[in-house]
Coordinates of C-alpha atoms (C1' of nucleotides) in Angstrom, one line a residue:
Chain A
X11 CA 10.0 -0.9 -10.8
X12 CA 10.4 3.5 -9.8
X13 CA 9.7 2.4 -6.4
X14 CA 12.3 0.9 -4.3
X15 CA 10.5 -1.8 -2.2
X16 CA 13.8 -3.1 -1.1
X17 CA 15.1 0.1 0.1
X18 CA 12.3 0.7 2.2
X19 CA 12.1 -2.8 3.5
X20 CA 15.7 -2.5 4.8
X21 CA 14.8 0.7 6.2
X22 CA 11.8 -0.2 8.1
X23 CA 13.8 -3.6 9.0
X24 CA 16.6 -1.5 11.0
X25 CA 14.5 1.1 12.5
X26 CA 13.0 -1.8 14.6
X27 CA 16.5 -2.8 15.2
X28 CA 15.9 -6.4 13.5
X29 CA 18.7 -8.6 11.5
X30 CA 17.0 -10.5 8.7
X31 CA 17.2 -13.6 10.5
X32 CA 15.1 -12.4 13.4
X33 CA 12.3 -10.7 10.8
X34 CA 12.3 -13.7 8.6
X35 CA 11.6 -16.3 11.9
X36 CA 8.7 -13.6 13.2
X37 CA 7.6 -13.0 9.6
X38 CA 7.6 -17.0 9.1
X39 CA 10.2 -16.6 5.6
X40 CA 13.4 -17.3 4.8
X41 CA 16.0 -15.1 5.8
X42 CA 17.1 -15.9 2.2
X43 CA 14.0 -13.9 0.5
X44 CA 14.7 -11.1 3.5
X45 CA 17.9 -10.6 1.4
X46 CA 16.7 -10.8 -1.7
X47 CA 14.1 -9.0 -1.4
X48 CA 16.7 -5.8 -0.2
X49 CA 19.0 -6.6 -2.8
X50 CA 16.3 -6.0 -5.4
X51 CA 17.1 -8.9 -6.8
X52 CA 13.2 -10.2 -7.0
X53 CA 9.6 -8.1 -6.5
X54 CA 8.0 -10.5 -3.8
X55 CA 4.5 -11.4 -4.6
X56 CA 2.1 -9.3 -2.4
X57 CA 0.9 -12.2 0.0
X58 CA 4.9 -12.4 0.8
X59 CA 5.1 -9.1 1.8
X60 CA 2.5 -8.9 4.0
X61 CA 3.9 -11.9 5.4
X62 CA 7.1 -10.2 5.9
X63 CA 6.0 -7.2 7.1
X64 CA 2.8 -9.0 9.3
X65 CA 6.1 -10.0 11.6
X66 CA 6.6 -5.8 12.3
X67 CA 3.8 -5.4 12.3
X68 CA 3.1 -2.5 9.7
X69 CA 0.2 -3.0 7.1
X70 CA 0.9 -2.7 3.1
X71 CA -1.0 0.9 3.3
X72 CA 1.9 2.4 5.9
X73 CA 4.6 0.2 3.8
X74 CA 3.9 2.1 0.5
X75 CA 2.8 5.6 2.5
X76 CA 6.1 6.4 5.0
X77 CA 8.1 8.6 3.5
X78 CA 11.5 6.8 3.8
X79 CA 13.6 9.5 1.8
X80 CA 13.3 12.3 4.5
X81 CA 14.7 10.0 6.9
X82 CA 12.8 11.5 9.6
X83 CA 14.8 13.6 12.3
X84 CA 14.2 11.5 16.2
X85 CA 15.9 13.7 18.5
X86 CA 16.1 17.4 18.5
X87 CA 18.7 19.5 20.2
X88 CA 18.6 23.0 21.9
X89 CA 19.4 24.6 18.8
X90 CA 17.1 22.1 16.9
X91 CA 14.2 23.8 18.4
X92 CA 13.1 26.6 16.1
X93 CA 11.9 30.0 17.5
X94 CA 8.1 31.2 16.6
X95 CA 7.3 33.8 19.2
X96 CA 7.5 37.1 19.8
X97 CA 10.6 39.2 21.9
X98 CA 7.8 39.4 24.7
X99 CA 6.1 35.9 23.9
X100 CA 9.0 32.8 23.3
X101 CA 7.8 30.2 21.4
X102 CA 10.0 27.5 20.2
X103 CA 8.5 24.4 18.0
X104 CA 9.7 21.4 18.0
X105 CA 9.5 19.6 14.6
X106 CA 9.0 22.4 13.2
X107 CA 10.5 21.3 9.7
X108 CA 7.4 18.6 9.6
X109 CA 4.6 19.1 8.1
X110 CA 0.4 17.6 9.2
X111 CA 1.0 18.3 12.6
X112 CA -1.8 17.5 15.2
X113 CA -1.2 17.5 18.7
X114 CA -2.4 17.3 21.8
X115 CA -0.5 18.3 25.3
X116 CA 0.8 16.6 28.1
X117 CA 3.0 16.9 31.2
X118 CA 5.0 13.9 32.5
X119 CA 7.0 13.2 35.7
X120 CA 9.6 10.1 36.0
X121 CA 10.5 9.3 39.8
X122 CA 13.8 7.9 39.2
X123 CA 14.4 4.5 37.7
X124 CA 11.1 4.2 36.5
X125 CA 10.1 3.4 32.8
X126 CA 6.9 3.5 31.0
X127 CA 7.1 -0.4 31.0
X128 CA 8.7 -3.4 30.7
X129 CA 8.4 -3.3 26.7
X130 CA 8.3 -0.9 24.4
X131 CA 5.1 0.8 23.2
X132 CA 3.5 1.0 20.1
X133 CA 0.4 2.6 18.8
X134 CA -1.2 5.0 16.1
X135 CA 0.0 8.8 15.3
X136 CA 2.7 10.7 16.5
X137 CA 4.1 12.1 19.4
X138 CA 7.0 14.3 20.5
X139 CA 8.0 16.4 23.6
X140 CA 10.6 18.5 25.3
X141 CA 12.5 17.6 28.7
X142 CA 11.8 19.9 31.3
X143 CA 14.1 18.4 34.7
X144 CA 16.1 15.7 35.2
X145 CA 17.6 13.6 32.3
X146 CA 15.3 10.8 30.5
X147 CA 16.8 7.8 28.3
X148 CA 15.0 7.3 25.2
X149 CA 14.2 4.2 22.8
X150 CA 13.2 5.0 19.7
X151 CA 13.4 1.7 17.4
X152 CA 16.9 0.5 17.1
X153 CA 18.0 4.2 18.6
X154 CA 18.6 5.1 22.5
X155 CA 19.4 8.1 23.6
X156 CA 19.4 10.3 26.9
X157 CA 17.9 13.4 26.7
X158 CA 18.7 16.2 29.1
X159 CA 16.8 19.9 29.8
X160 CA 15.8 21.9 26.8
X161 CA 16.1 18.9 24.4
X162 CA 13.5 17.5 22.5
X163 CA 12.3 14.5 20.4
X164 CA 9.4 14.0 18.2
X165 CA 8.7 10.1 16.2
X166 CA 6.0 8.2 15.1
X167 CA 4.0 6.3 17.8
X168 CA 3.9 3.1 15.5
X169 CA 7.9 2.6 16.4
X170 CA 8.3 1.1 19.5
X171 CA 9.5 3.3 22.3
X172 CA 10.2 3.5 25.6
X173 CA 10.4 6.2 28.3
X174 CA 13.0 5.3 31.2
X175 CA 14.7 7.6 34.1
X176 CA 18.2 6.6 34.2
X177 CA 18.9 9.7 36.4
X178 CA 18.5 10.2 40.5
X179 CA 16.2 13.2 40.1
X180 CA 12.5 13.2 39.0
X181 CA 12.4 14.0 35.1
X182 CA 9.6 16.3 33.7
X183 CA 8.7 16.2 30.4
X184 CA 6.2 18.5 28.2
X185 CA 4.6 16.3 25.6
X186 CA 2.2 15.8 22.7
X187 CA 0.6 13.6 20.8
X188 CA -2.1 12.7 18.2
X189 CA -4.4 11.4 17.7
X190 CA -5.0 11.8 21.7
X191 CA -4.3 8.7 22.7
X192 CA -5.9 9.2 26.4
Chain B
X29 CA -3.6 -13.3 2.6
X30 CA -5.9 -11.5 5.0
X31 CA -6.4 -8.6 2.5
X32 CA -8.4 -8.6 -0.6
X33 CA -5.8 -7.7 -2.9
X34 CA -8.4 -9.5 -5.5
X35 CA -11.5 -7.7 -4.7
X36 CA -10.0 -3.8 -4.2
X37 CA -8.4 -4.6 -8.0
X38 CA -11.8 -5.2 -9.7
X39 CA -13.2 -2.2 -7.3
X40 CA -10.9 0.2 -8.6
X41 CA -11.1 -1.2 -12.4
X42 CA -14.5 -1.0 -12.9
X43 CA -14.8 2.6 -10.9
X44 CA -12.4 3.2 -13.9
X45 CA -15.0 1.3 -16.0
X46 CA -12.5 -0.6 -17.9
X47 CA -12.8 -4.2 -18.9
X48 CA -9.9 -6.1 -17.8
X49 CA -8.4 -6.5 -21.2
X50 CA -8.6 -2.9 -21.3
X51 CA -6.4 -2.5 -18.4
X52 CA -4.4 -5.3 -19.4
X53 CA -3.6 -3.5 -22.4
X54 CA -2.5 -0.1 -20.5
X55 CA -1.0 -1.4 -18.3
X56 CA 1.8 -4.0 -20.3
X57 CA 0.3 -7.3 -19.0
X58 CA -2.2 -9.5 -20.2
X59 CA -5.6 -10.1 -19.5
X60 CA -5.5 -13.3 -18.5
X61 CA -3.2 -11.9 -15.4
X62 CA -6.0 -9.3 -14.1
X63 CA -8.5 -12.2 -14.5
X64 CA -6.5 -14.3 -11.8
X65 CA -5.6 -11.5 -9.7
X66 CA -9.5 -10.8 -9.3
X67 CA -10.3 -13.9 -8.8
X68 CA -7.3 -14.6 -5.9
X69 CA -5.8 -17.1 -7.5
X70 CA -3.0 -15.5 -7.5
X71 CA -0.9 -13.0 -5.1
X72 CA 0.6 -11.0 -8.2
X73 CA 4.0 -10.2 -7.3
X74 CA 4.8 -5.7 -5.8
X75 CA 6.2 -5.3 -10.0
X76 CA 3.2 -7.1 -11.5
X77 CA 0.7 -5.3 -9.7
X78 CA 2.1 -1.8 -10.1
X79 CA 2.4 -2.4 -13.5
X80 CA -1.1 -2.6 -13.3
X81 CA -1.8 -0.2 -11.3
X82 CA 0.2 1.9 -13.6
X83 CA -2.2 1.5 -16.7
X84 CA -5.1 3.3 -14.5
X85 CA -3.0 5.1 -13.2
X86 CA -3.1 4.8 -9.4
X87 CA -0.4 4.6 -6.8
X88 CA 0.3 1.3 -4.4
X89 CA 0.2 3.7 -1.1
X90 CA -3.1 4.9 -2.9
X91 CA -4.6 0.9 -3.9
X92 CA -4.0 -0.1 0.0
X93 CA -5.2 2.7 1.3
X94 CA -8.7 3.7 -0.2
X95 CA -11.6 2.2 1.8
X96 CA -13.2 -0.2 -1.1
X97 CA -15.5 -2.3 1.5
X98 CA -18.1 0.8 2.4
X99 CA -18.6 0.5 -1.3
X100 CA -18.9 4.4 -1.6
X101 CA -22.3 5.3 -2.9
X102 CA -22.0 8.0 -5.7
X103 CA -25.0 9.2 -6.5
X104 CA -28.0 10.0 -4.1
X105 CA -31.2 10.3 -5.2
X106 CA -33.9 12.5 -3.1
X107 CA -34.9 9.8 -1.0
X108 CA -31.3 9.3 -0.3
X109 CA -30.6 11.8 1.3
X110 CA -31.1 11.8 5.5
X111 CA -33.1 14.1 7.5
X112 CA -31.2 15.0 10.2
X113 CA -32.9 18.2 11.2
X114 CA -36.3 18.7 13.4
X115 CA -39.9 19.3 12.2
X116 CA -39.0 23.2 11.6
X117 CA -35.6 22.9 10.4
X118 CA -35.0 20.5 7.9
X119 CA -31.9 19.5 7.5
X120 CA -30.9 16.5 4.7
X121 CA -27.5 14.9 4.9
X122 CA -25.7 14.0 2.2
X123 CA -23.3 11.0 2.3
X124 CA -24.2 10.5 5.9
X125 CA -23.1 7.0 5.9
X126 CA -19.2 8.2 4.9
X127 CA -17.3 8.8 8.4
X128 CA -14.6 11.4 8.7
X129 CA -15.5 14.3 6.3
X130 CA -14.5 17.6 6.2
X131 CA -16.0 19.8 4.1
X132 CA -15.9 23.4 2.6
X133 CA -19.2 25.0 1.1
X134 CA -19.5 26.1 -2.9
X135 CA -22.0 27.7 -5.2
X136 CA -21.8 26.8 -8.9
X137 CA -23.5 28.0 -11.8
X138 CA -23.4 26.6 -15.3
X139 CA -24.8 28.3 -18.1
X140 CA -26.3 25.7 -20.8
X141 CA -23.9 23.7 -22.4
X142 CA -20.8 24.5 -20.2
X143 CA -18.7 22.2 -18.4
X144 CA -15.8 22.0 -16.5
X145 CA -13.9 21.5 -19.5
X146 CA -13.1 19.0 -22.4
X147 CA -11.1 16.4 -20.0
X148 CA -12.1 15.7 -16.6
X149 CA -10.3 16.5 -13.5
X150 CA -8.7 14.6 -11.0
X151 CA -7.1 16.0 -7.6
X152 CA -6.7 15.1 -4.1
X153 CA -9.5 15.1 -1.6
X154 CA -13.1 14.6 -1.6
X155 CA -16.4 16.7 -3.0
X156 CA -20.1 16.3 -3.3
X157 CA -23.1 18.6 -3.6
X158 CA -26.7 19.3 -4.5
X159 CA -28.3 20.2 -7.6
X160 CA -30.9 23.6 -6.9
X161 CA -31.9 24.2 -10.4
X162 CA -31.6 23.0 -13.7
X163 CA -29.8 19.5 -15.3
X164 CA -26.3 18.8 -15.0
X165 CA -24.5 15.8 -16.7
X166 CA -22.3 14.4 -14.0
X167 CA -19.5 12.1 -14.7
X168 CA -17.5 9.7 -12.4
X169 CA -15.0 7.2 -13.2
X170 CA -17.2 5.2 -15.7
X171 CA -20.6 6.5 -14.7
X172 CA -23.0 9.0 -16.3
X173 CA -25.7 10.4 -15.0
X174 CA -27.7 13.5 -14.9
X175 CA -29.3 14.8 -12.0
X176 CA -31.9 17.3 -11.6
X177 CA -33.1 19.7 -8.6
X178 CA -33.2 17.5 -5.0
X179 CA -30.6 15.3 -6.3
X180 CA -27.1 14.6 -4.8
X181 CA -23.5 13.5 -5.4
X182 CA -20.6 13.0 -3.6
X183 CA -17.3 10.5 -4.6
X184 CA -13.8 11.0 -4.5
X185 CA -12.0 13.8 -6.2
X186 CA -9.2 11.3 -7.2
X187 CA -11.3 9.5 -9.6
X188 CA -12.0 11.6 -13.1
X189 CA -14.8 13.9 -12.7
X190 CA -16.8 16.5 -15.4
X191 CA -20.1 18.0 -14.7
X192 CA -21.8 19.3 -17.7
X193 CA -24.9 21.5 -18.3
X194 CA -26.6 19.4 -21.2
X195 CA -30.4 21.3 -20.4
X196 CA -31.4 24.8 -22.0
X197 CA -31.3 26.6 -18.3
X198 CA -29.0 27.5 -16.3
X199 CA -28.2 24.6 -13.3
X200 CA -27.1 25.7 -9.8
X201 CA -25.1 23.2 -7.3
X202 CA -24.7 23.8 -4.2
X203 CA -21.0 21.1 -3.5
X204 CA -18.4 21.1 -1.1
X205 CA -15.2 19.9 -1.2
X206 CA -12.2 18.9 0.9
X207 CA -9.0 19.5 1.6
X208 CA -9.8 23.3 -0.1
X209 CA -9.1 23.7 -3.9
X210 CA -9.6 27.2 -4.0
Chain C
dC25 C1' 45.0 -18.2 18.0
dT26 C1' 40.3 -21.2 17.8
dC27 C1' 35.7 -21.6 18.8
dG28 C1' 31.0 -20.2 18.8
dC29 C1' 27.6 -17.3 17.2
dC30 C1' 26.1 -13.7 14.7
dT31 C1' 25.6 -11.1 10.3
dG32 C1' 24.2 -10.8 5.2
dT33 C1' 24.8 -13.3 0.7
dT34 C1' 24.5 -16.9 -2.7
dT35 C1' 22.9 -21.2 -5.1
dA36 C1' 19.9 -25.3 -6.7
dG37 C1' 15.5 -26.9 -7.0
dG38 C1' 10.5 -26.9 -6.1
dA39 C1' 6.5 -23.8 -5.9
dT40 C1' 4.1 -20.1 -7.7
dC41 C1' 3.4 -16.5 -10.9
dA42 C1' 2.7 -14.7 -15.7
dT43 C1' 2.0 -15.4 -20.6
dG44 C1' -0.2 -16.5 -25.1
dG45 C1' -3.9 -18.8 -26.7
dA46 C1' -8.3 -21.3 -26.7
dC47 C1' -13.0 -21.5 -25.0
dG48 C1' -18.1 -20.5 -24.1
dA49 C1' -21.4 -16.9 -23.3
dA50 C1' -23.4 -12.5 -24.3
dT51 C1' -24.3 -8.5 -27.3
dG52 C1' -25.3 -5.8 -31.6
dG53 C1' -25.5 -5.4 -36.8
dC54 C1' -26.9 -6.9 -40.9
Chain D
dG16 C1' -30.2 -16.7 -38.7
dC17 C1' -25.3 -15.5 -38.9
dC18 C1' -21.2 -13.0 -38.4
dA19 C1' -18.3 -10.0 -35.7
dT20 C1' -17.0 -8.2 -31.4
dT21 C1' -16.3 -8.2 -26.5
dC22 C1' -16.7 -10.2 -22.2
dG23 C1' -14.4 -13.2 -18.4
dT24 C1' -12.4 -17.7 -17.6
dC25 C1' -9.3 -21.5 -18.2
dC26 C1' -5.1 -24.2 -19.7
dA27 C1' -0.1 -25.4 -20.9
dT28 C1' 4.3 -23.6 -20.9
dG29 C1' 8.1 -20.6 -19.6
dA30 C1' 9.6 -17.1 -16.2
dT31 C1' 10.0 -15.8 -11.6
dC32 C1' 9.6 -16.2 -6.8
dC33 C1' 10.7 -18.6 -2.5
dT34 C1' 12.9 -22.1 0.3
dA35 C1' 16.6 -24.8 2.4
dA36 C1' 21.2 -25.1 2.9
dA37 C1' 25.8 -23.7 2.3
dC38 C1' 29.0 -19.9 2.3
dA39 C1' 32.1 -15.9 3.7
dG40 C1' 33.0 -12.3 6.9
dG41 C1' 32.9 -9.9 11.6
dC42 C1' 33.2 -10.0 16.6
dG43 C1' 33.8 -11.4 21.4
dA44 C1' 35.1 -15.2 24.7
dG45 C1' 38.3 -18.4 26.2

DNA sequence: CTCGCCTGTTTAGGATCATGGACGAATGGC
DNA sequence: GCCATTCGTCCATGATCCTAAACAGGCGAG
């Protein structure tokens, strides 16, 4: 076996912030074969993966597709953002080190202590954005941060995530996302 | 088991046009092994079935991710093709049925007895085209056929293709392809 | 400290997969 | 007809997977 199943199993395991207890009661296995299965230590049968990863949910296709070497960068930082304009026309692109970008635009407002929902979302494509005003808290799989002015983020839409404003002032966010969504 | 691990296996062998001792014999396993995998009565385990997969060769992201149930017609005869213009524009579609292409236009010429070379190729993406004059030999996977003036292809550039001029005049195709080769 | 609860790992045994070989059917040559 | 070859399927046995349960370590509460 060249490809690591269990490596990306435990990657895609803790990027949803699950133990192997909690995957193997949604996924309906053992938390034994959880382990093993990271370990290595056996190539699960292909209806026992799907099991397994039926309790993400992700399907076999994105299991075998993500790229889970180039751990992909979440949150971007003033400096993270990378300058394409001109002296007379600034420019600077977020995610700019990924490539197959399609995106469309948005522009969000957060009244504080509001969230985009009780839960986290999750859907198809990807989405990213920068923080114009105010500060935002962000949930990105097992990962929160709060995100301030001029900082960015960019993740795949099929990790659950969750918009809150933790702040007292409205928060305004320029964002994008594809496939459009809306 | 929700997916047809079964069915996409004999899909993709016979596209190959291999017999399943064939691929047995490629791949390290025996044939007794790709008999119950096609039949589902058995869920081979992630090694066993990349081990088969490796005697095609084809990738796992690439065996759960091809579309296998629109059984993708190959070759289009005239009648095949669909009108899509109006009564003084005729316009005839090829592939119609297949959602989401994207294609770029060609023109090729092939002087009697040339091909596209000794081996055929193999490369991402996805081509078809029209045949304007002359007889070309067109191989696919396991299938050969020639087509002459009105007739069509299309299929995906992944799986082995040659075309070859067998007639004594020169054959023009007009075929487009996508994401760009050239 | 102990207790309770969580984490991931390990082990024995039953369930399933994978093998090597046998089988019947279909095909082509002689 | 008859043999040789190839096809896909089926069967018994050994190999591997998967489960249930026990195990060791970490961490906070009391």
């Amino acid at each position: 076996m060249s490809i690591d199943v269990g490596a990306r199993l435990r990657s895609v395991r803790l990027i949803y912030g699950l133990s192997q207890r909690e995957l193997a009661r949604r996924a309906g296995v053992t938390n034994g074969l959880i382990s093993l299965i990271e370990q290595n230590r056996v190539s699960p049968s292909v209806g026992s993966l799907k099991k397994v990863l039926d309790g993400v949910p992700m399907s076999l296709a994105e299991f075998f597709t993500i790229d889970v070497d180039t751990a992909p960068q979440v949150f971007y930082g003033d400096d993270d953002l990378v300058e394409i304009g001109t002296a007379d026309v600034s420019l600077r692109l977020v995610a700019a080190q990924r490539s197959a970008r399609q995106l469309t635009i948005l522009r969000e407002r957060y009244a504080p202590g509001s969230a985009t929902g009780d839960d986290a979302l999750s859907h198809r494509g990807e989405e990213g954005g920068v923080v114009v005003r105010g500060r935002i808290e962000l949930t990105v799989g097992g990962s929160v941060r709060v995100l301030g002015p001029g900082e960015a983020y960019y993740f795949s839409s099929a990790i659950p995530h969750r918009f809150r404003n933790v702040g007292r002032e409205p928060c305004e966010i320029i964002s994008a996302s594809a496939p459009p969504t809306f």
